[in-house]
XYZ file of C-alpha atoms in Angstrom:
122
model
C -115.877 -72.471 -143.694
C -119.070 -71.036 -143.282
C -121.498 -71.888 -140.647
C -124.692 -73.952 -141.265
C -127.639 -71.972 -140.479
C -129.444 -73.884 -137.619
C -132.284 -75.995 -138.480
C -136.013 -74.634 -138.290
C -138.164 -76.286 -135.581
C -139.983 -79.350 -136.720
C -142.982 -78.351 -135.821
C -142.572 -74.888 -137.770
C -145.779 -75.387 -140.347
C -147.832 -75.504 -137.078
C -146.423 -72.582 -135.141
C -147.096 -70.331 -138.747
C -150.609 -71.641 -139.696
C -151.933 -71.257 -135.811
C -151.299 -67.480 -136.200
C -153.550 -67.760 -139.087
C -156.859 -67.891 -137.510
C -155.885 -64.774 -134.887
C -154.301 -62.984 -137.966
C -157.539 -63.251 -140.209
C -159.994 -62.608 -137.250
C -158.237 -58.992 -136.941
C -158.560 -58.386 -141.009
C -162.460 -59.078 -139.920
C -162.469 -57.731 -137.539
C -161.314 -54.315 -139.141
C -163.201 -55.238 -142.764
C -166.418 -55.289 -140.761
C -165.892 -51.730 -138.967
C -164.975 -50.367 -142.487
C -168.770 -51.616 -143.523
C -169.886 -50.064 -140.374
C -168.019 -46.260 -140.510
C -169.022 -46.491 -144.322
C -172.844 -47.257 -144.123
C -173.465 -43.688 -142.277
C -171.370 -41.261 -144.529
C -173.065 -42.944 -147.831
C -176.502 -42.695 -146.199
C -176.296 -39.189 -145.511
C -174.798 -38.531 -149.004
C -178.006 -40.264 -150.269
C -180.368 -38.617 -148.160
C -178.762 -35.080 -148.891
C -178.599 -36.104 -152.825
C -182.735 -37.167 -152.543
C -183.893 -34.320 -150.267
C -182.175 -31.603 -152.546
C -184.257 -33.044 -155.195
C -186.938 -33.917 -154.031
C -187.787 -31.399 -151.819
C -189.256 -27.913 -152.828
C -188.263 -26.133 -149.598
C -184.524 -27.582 -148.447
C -184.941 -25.896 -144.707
C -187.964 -28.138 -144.208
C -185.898 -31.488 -145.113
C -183.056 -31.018 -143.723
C -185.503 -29.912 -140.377
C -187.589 -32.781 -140.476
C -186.054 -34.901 -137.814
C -185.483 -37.620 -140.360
C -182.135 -38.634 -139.397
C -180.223 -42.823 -140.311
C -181.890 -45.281 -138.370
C -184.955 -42.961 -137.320
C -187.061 -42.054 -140.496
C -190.120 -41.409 -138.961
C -190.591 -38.087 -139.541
C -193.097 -35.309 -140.096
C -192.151 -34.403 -143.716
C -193.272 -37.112 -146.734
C -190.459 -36.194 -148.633
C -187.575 -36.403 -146.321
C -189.175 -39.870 -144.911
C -189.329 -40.698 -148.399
C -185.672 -40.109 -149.002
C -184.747 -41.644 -145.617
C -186.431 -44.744 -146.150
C -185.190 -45.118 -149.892
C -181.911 -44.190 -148.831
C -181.464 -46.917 -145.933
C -182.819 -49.536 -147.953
C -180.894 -48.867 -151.395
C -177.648 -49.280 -149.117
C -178.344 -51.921 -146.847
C -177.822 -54.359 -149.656
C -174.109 -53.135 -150.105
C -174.025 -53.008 -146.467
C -175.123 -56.836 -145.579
C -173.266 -57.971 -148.856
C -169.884 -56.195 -147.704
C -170.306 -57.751 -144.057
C -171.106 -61.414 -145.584
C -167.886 -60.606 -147.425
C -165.635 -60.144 -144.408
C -167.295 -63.329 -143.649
C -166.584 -65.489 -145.872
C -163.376 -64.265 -146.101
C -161.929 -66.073 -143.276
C -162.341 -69.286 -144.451
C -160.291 -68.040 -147.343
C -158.060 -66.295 -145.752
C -156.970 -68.759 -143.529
C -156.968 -71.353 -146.088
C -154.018 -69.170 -147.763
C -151.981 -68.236 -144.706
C -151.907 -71.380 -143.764
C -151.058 -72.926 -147.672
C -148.188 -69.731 -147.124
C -146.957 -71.262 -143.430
C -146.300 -74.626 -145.389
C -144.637 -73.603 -148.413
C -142.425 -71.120 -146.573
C -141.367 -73.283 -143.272
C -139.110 -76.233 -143.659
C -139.288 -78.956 -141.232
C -136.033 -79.795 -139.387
């Protein structure tokens, strides 16, 4: 005769949905340094896409001391570019960080909808 598995704890929804909060604070957590590490590689693909257009002599951009965060430089065009650049992204940038959050809500809505379809009281 085979043996009864043993019974889950009773209070086994609980235990599941309070690692939700933790859980979903990391995915944050890590969605929010992916906006971060992102931001500066597409701003210098901007700024290098601009200046080579923009600019008749390339040494004298990519010289200018325009550089993210500090675009106050000595060349019109590269400040140009600089300027453009940081403010074309930093929509995509605040809209992916309002993403991570308002995701938590979400997200612990879910894992915690997940904890009480997949635990059985005892």
């Amino acid at each position: 005769m085979p043996t009864p598995a043993p019974a889950p704890a009773a209070d086994c929804s609980l235990n599941c949905s309070m690692q939700c909060g933790p859980q979903c604070e990391v995915n944050r957590t890590a969605g929010l340094a992916k906006c971060d590490t992102d931001y500066v590689p597409n701003w210098n693909g901007c700024y290098d896409s601009c200046t080579s257009c923009v600019c008749p002599h390339k040494s004298a951009c990519a010289n200018s001391g325009c550089v993210f965060g500090n675009c106050a430089c000595d060349h019109t065009n590269a400040s140009s570019c600089c300027q453009w650049c940081g403010q074309a992204l930093l929509k995509t940038y605040f809209n992916c960080r309002n993403f991570e959050d308002r995701y938590v809500p979400y997200c612990i809505n879910n894992c915690t909808n997940d904890s009480n379809k997949n635990c059985t009281p005892g």
